[in-house]
Amino acid sequence: MSAFSLPACAQKPVVADPLPAAVSRALQRAQVPPSALSAYVVALDDRGDVRLRHQAGEPVNPASVMKLVTSYAALDLLGSQHTWSTRFLTDGVVDNGALRGNLYVRGGGDPKLVIERLQEAYAALQAQGVRVILGDLVLDHSAFDLPEIDPGAFDGEALRPYNASPDALLFNFKSVILKFQPDPAAGVARVVSEPPMARLAIDATVPLAPGRCNDWRSGLGARFDDPDSIRFTGRYPAACGELAWPVAYQQPATYAARAFEGTWRSMGGLLTGQTRSGLTPPQARLLHEARSLPLSDILMDVNQWSNNVMAQQVFLSLGEVPLPPETGAPAGRRSSFERARAVVAQWWQRTFGPKVAAPVLENGSGLSRIERITPESLAVLLRHAARHAQAQPFVQSLAVAGVSGTAARIARDPRSPAYGNAFLKTGTLRDVTGIAGYVNAANGGRYAVVGFVNHPNAGAARPALEALVEWVAAQPD
């Protein structure tokens, strides 16, 4: 792919254009100075007229908007139909309903291996006669070379599913879904959990409480301090009806073992040995291969719902792309964040050339305090992606203003010119809010729009970015 640079009209002296009045007013209400906003709006046609350039050449923290870089690199390097494989192998034989040997599950980095798909794989094994494993269930995580990661290190919220760490054998996002079903006659809410977890006791009921459904999670008094149990010391408001609470399992290192074994046993499977981590021996033979959803489907979750761990799984998969020795990237076939960063850096240089400032990447998801990109560079990527053979799955992965995903809260009034006409990736961290994507304007033109606020009051400045999108959608000429 040839290098791609800024349109000539964008290469003007670095000055800040006057901001649209609605954007300025929203910043003022949020008590955010214009200097904290960086924005770039450029037409997608061949001329590439720049409609707004405000501090667009300065690198900023993009939060989850950085997922656009990972997504486009993946579509270009892997293709929209790329899939991941989870392989089930054995060193034994199947005999009269029993597997006489170990069952190995080798992860391939599937970003969305959820319980329904594991159940399908187990059903396929049982159809082959594997109902009793007369050996161990061995989980092979070795495809990724990852450091130990503290899930609470980023913001102290270890139980938040968005902090789940990547894994070559990622299952169900390392989360437990707790569903609360009120039973007024019994005076309790019944607790249903998913997936089945071996050796994890969860209270089956919690007393019902009168009153409004406000901060119901705090009212439960949930205890997550014991990796072998989840207890409730409080009550659940009957007014809440049926609700679900996804929580990251309190001991991530044992999540896969408990969930893979628990799911196997819940389907009537028996296991005489233990469930443990280990390597698949070279002589093991394949019993079943579970293919993932295609990359185009995976990116819908990554971008519309801003799934961090799925984005990191995609980013790490880029580390499997071959690199020439002169890059200095780690040798071997195991992917790592370092190797993925090297692949994306080389791809950026080859795709956009040296004049377009490259992003600073850590894990490719935006869940980072060090990732940086300039609005100008991101706009270049958006223009390039709009002309690419993979443009359709890229745009379809974005949330639609007023309609879907994290952009559903933007332009919610159907009378808004942006309603249904803006395809966006949003991003939020403490002190950061951002937005980027495409807008179909009233004048028939299409624009790439990028806007970020890096400021302690960034959360209050979201209306300014929404006003920016509205302004682009209303362009009259």
XYZ file of C-alpha atoms in Angstrom:
477
model
C 0.000 0.000 0.000
C 1.370 3.390 -0.919
C 2.112 6.101 1.593
C -0.709 8.513 2.316
C -0.173 12.075 3.452
C -2.228 15.051 4.504
C -4.099 16.867 1.747
C -2.283 19.954 0.549
C -4.825 22.269 2.128
C -4.139 20.663 5.495
C -0.443 21.474 5.340
C -0.946 25.127 6.216
C 0.764 26.931 9.093
C -0.260 25.633 12.486
C -3.015 28.003 13.580
C -6.239 27.454 15.451
C -9.407 28.082 13.455
C -12.273 29.833 15.237
C -14.422 27.262 16.969
C -18.109 26.901 16.095
C -20.185 29.004 18.483
C -22.038 26.017 19.947
C -18.746 24.278 20.708
C -17.357 27.385 22.435
C -20.477 27.777 24.550
C -20.362 24.136 25.632
C -16.713 24.485 26.636
C -17.520 27.597 28.630
C -20.337 25.823 30.472
C -17.956 22.965 31.287
C -15.314 25.435 32.507
C -12.844 24.031 29.982
C -10.607 26.464 28.083
C -10.455 26.217 24.266
C -6.785 25.313 24.631
C -7.844 21.935 26.089
C -9.734 21.041 22.911
C -8.061 19.655 19.799
C -10.138 19.034 16.694
C -9.860 18.355 12.995
C -12.580 18.139 10.346
C -11.702 17.281 6.760
C -13.711 16.305 3.685
C -13.340 12.764 2.377
C -13.338 13.775 -1.275
C -10.191 14.150 -3.381
C -9.776 17.823 -2.498
C -9.744 17.117 1.206
C -10.918 20.590 2.237
C -10.270 21.199 5.911
C -13.341 22.665 7.629
C -11.792 22.982 11.068
C -8.281 22.746 12.418
C -7.836 23.535 16.097
C -4.577 22.435 17.766
C -4.720 19.325 15.611
C -0.993 18.698 15.414
C -0.437 18.129 19.121
C -0.410 14.566 20.492
C -3.192 13.883 22.990
C -4.465 10.949 25.020
C -7.299 9.524 22.862
C -8.773 7.057 25.389
C -10.771 4.355 23.585
C -10.692 6.211 20.273
C -7.264 4.561 19.872
C -9.173 1.390 19.028
C -9.574 2.843 15.526
C -5.851 2.395 14.922
C -5.940 -1.222 16.076
C -9.101 -1.902 14.068
C -7.849 -0.478 10.798
C -4.439 -2.122 11.101
C -6.167 -5.456 11.735
C -8.510 -5.103 8.763
C -5.610 -4.176 6.492
C -3.158 -6.818 7.732
C -5.504 -9.695 8.605
C -8.651 -9.059 6.548
C -12.277 -8.852 7.641
C -12.771 -12.642 7.444
C -9.830 -13.488 9.696
C -10.735 -15.979 12.425
C -9.050 -17.387 15.512
C -8.839 -21.052 16.457
C -9.270 -22.809 19.806
C -8.026 -26.380 19.435
C -8.979 -29.422 21.503
C -6.313 -32.139 21.360
C -5.316 -35.310 23.174
C -2.358 -37.576 23.814
C -4.713 -40.499 24.463
C -7.433 -42.499 22.757
C -11.222 -42.455 22.856
C -12.566 -45.803 24.029
C -16.152 -46.678 24.943
C -17.193 -43.181 26.047
C -13.927 -42.341 27.767
C -10.863 -40.381 26.753
C -7.932 -42.368 28.121
C -5.463 -39.529 28.362
C -5.371 -35.773 28.796
C -7.565 -33.276 26.980
C -5.564 -30.202 25.918
C -7.275 -26.919 25.086
C -4.876 -24.685 23.160
C -5.940 -21.052 22.941
C -5.368 -19.087 19.774
C -6.330 -15.637 21.028
C -10.060 -15.754 20.220
C -11.412 -12.388 21.444
C -14.935 -13.720 22.007
C -14.852 -17.280 23.276
C -18.035 -17.198 25.361
C -19.949 -19.925 27.168
C -22.283 -20.757 24.263
C -19.331 -21.465 21.992
C -17.511 -23.548 24.605
C -20.687 -25.562 25.110
C -20.810 -26.174 21.341
C -17.215 -27.399 21.395
C -17.837 -29.683 24.360
C -20.959 -31.053 22.655
C -18.871 -31.852 19.575
C -16.376 -33.729 21.753
C -19.134 -35.661 23.482
C -20.580 -36.577 20.077
C -17.212 -38.198 19.351
C -17.550 -40.302 22.503
C -15.614 -38.129 24.943
C -17.790 -38.170 28.051
C -15.256 -39.123 30.686
C -11.735 -37.683 30.737
C -9.477 -40.278 32.371
C -6.715 -37.755 32.764
C -6.259 -34.023 33.172
C -7.924 -31.076 31.487
C -4.892 -29.034 30.417
C -5.316 -25.379 29.403
C -2.619 -24.032 27.068
C -2.261 -20.229 27.204
C 1.163 -20.142 25.529
C 0.280 -18.422 22.225
C 0.702 -15.013 23.899
C 3.780 -13.990 25.860
C 2.292 -11.716 28.513
C 3.534 -10.331 31.817
C 1.567 -10.756 35.002
C -1.058 -8.001 35.005
C -2.799 -6.629 38.089
C -6.396 -5.982 36.941
C -6.729 -3.191 39.494
C -3.495 -1.431 38.580
C -5.074 0.993 36.103
C -7.715 2.578 38.321
C -8.113 0.405 41.394
C -11.301 -1.206 40.027
C -10.167 -4.840 39.812
C -13.738 -6.186 39.635
C -14.733 -4.050 36.659
C -14.957 -6.238 33.511
C -13.353 -3.476 31.417
C -10.107 -4.148 33.317
C -9.966 -7.832 32.319
C -6.516 -8.713 31.012
C -5.888 -10.411 27.655
C -5.142 -14.110 27.396
C -4.460 -16.537 24.556
C -7.248 -18.637 26.098
C -9.562 -15.806 27.092
C -12.952 -17.154 28.152
C -16.101 -15.150 28.829
C -13.969 -12.034 29.454
C -12.910 -13.561 32.811
C -16.239 -12.418 34.208
C -19.073 -13.929 36.211
C -22.590 -12.752 35.342
C -24.784 -12.576 38.445
C -28.503 -12.452 37.613
C -31.006 -11.416 40.280
C -34.596 -12.680 39.888
C -37.084 -11.384 42.490
C -39.464 -13.913 44.023
C -41.853 -11.732 46.116
C -43.756 -14.724 47.449
C -40.563 -16.100 48.991
C -39.252 -12.667 49.971
C -35.963 -13.206 48.162
C -34.208 -12.591 44.890
C -32.862 -15.791 43.420
C -29.271 -15.585 42.178
C -28.307 -17.303 38.948
C -24.674 -17.187 37.855
C -22.918 -17.804 34.565
C -20.675 -19.542 33.610
C -20.661 -22.577 35.913
C -17.527 -22.245 38.049
C -15.892 -25.243 39.682
C -15.265 -24.856 43.407
C -16.991 -21.449 43.590
C -19.927 -21.224 46.009
C -22.389 -18.383 45.322
C -25.292 -17.507 47.616
C -28.432 -18.810 45.929
C -30.692 -16.067 47.309
C -30.578 -12.586 48.791
C -33.423 -11.002 50.841
C -35.672 -8.527 49.072
C -35.841 -4.912 50.217
C -38.606 -2.303 49.833
C -38.013 1.060 48.248
C -36.651 2.381 44.990
C -34.107 0.743 42.739
C -31.223 3.154 43.225
C -27.689 2.022 44.072
C -28.759 -1.622 44.186
C -25.270 -3.047 43.744
C -23.965 -1.358 46.880
C -27.061 -2.449 48.763
C -26.285 -6.103 48.077
C -23.253 -5.978 50.357
C -21.437 -8.376 48.026
C -18.312 -10.032 49.412
C -15.628 -10.905 46.863
C -12.708 -11.367 49.257
C -12.733 -15.185 49.083
C -11.884 -16.742 45.675
C -14.003 -19.768 46.611
C -17.212 -17.861 47.323
C -19.395 -14.861 46.517
C -21.586 -13.847 49.436
C -24.280 -11.189 49.963
C -24.719 -9.498 53.326
C -27.291 -6.923 52.192
C -30.609 -6.903 50.348
C -31.919 -6.520 46.784
C -34.673 -3.962 46.000
C -37.804 -5.702 44.721
C -38.497 -2.632 42.558
C -35.445 -3.411 40.423
C -37.072 -6.396 38.766
C -34.637 -8.779 37.101
C -31.160 -7.338 36.608
C -27.690 -8.661 35.826
C -24.346 -7.687 37.311
C -21.211 -8.670 35.377
C -18.182 -8.787 37.676
C -14.594 -9.733 36.947
C -13.750 -12.868 38.907
C -11.726 -12.016 41.992
C -8.897 -14.462 41.207
C -8.233 -14.079 37.457
C -5.358 -16.583 37.417
C -7.738 -19.457 38.237
C -10.750 -18.249 36.258
C -10.144 -20.360 33.147
C -9.561 -23.567 35.115
C -12.725 -23.112 37.170
C -14.865 -22.074 34.189
C -13.651 -24.739 31.732
C -14.070 -27.491 34.332
C -17.381 -26.131 35.620
C -18.842 -25.932 32.125
C -17.663 -29.474 31.301
C -19.251 -30.897 34.441
C -22.472 -28.888 33.927
C -22.885 -30.717 30.599
C -22.633 -34.111 32.237
C -18.956 -34.601 31.508
C -16.754 -36.375 34.051
C -13.122 -35.661 34.872
C -10.934 -37.959 36.962
C -7.834 -35.781 36.978
C -7.227 -32.127 37.665
C -7.637 -28.978 35.627
C -4.337 -27.191 35.176
C -2.323 -24.949 32.871
C 0.303 -26.561 30.676
C 1.745 -26.954 27.195
C 0.288 -29.120 24.455
C 2.759 -31.879 23.507
C 3.849 -31.906 19.850
C 2.450 -35.409 19.296
C -1.065 -34.517 20.496
C -3.730 -35.157 17.879
C -6.613 -32.846 17.067
C -10.106 -33.837 18.208
C -11.970 -30.611 17.498
C -11.245 -27.088 16.285
C -13.508 -24.210 17.317
C -13.304 -21.253 14.970
C -14.104 -17.759 16.180
C -16.419 -15.192 14.721
C -14.786 -13.264 11.857
C -12.811 -10.105 12.568
C -15.587 -7.932 11.090
C -17.987 -9.202 13.785
C -15.367 -8.891 16.525
C -14.791 -5.228 15.640
C -18.489 -4.492 16.154
C -17.985 -5.219 19.860
C -14.589 -3.530 19.956
C -15.837 -0.230 18.537
C -19.595 -0.026 19.115
C -19.315 -1.115 22.748
C -15.667 -0.210 23.347
C -14.642 -3.636 24.642
C -11.103 -3.183 25.982
C -9.971 -6.767 26.378
C -11.266 -7.712 22.914
C -9.313 -4.787 21.447
C -6.175 -6.007 23.214
C -6.748 -9.525 21.884
C -6.923 -8.103 18.334
C -3.839 -5.974 18.952
C -1.863 -8.973 20.220
C -2.960 -10.971 17.176
C -1.202 -8.384 15.027
C 1.992 -9.501 16.732
C 1.711 -12.761 14.815
C 2.262 -10.931 11.513
C 5.807 -11.717 10.281
C 8.406 -8.992 10.728
C 11.816 -8.693 9.052
C 14.777 -9.305 11.398
C 16.030 -5.733 11.101
C 13.059 -4.424 13.099
C 14.600 -5.791 16.291
C 11.265 -7.275 17.378
C 11.346 -10.404 19.554
C 11.936 -13.558 17.537
C 9.630 -16.574 17.593
C 5.946 -17.142 16.957
C 4.537 -16.102 20.335
C 2.927 -12.691 20.249
C 3.501 -9.991 22.834
C 2.637 -6.336 23.260
C 6.177 -5.424 22.223
C 5.899 -7.432 19.040
C 2.436 -6.051 18.249
C 3.728 -2.497 18.682
C 6.554 -3.241 16.247
C 4.146 -4.631 13.649
C 1.809 -1.619 13.886
C 4.737 0.826 13.767
C 6.030 -0.754 10.567
C 2.510 -0.843 9.100
C 1.993 2.846 9.920
C 5.264 3.867 8.286
C 4.516 1.820 5.180
C 0.896 3.010 4.919
C 1.110 6.709 5.784
C 4.752 7.624 5.334
C 7.148 9.537 7.584
C 5.311 12.877 7.423
C 2.278 11.623 9.343
C 3.099 11.458 13.045
C 2.839 7.880 14.310
C 0.804 7.081 17.421
C 2.305 6.063 20.738
C 0.822 2.669 21.581
C 0.825 0.578 24.743
C -1.899 -2.055 24.381
C -3.954 -0.754 21.450
C -7.198 -0.377 23.405
C -6.871 3.167 24.762
C -7.030 1.871 28.343
C -3.725 3.599 28.950
C -2.226 6.759 30.347
C 0.645 6.830 27.842
C -1.044 6.217 24.480
C -0.997 9.306 22.255
C -2.041 10.366 18.765
C -2.565 13.687 17.002
C -6.049 14.512 15.667
C -4.418 15.256 12.327
C -2.877 11.781 12.127
C -6.151 10.120 13.079
C -7.953 12.101 10.379
C -5.421 10.842 7.846
C -6.190 7.281 8.940
C -9.933 7.901 8.618
C -9.577 9.313 5.100
C -7.381 6.397 4.079
C -9.765 3.842 5.584
C -12.730 5.365 3.741
C -11.095 4.458 0.411
C -9.832 1.035 1.415
C -11.210 -2.287 0.218
C -12.128 -2.936 3.871
C -13.973 0.389 4.249
C -17.396 -1.214 4.713
C -16.560 -3.407 7.741
C -14.550 -0.546 9.235
C -17.457 1.923 9.054
C -20.001 -0.706 10.098
C -18.019 -1.353 13.268
C -18.683 2.201 14.468
C -21.552 3.323 16.670
C -24.284 5.406 15.011
C -25.291 8.728 16.541
C -28.678 8.498 18.243
C -29.075 4.853 17.219
C -26.509 2.345 18.466
C -23.559 1.621 20.706
C -21.829 4.256 22.777
C -22.941 6.968 20.312
C -26.645 6.321 20.967
C -26.611 9.152 23.525
C -25.415 11.643 20.885
C -27.979 13.457 18.703
C -30.851 11.516 20.261
C -33.435 13.855 18.764
C -34.454 12.432 15.349
C -34.673 16.039 14.116
C -30.941 16.474 14.634
C -28.919 16.545 11.398
C -26.467 14.111 13.023
C -29.112 11.542 13.956
C -28.275 8.390 11.979
C -25.683 10.318 9.967
C -22.613 10.145 12.207
C -20.577 6.938 12.567
C -18.380 7.348 15.589
C -15.944 5.879 18.070
C -16.153 7.498 21.479
C -13.591 7.438 24.260
C -13.593 8.286 27.955
C -10.997 8.166 30.707
C -10.449 10.300 33.766
C -9.456 13.725 32.326
C -10.097 12.563 28.736
C -13.055 12.536 26.387
C -12.872 12.003 22.654
C -14.765 11.257 19.500
C -13.778 10.355 15.938
C -15.387 8.955 12.826
C -17.444 9.942 9.816
C -20.318 12.380 9.318
C -22.666 12.611 6.354
C -23.500 16.306 6.131
C -26.633 18.098 4.964
C -24.716 19.408 1.948
C -24.211 15.880 0.636
C -20.550 15.824 1.618
C -18.830 13.301 3.866
C -16.332 14.342 6.498
C -13.862 12.789 8.878
C -14.259 14.399 12.283
C -11.883 14.118 15.233
C -12.170 15.871 18.582
C -10.512 15.438 21.980
C -10.578 17.179 25.322
C -7.695 16.510 27.717
C -8.568 18.377 30.901
C -9.645 17.630 34.499
C -13.205 18.681 33.508
C -13.172 16.566 30.338
C -16.295 14.649 31.361
C -18.293 17.861 31.532
C -17.045 18.833 28.061
C -18.699 15.964 26.196
C -21.467 18.314 24.963
C -18.759 20.323 23.186
C -17.756 17.289 21.131
C -21.389 16.483 20.470
C -21.871 20.071 19.285
C -18.894 19.576 16.972
C -20.568 16.553 15.380
C -23.853 18.474 15.030
C -22.005 21.378 13.400
C -20.364 19.088 10.844
C -23.667 17.356 10.050
C -25.331 20.734 9.425
C -22.713 21.985 6.921
C -24.772 23.837 4.287
C -22.258 24.107 1.461
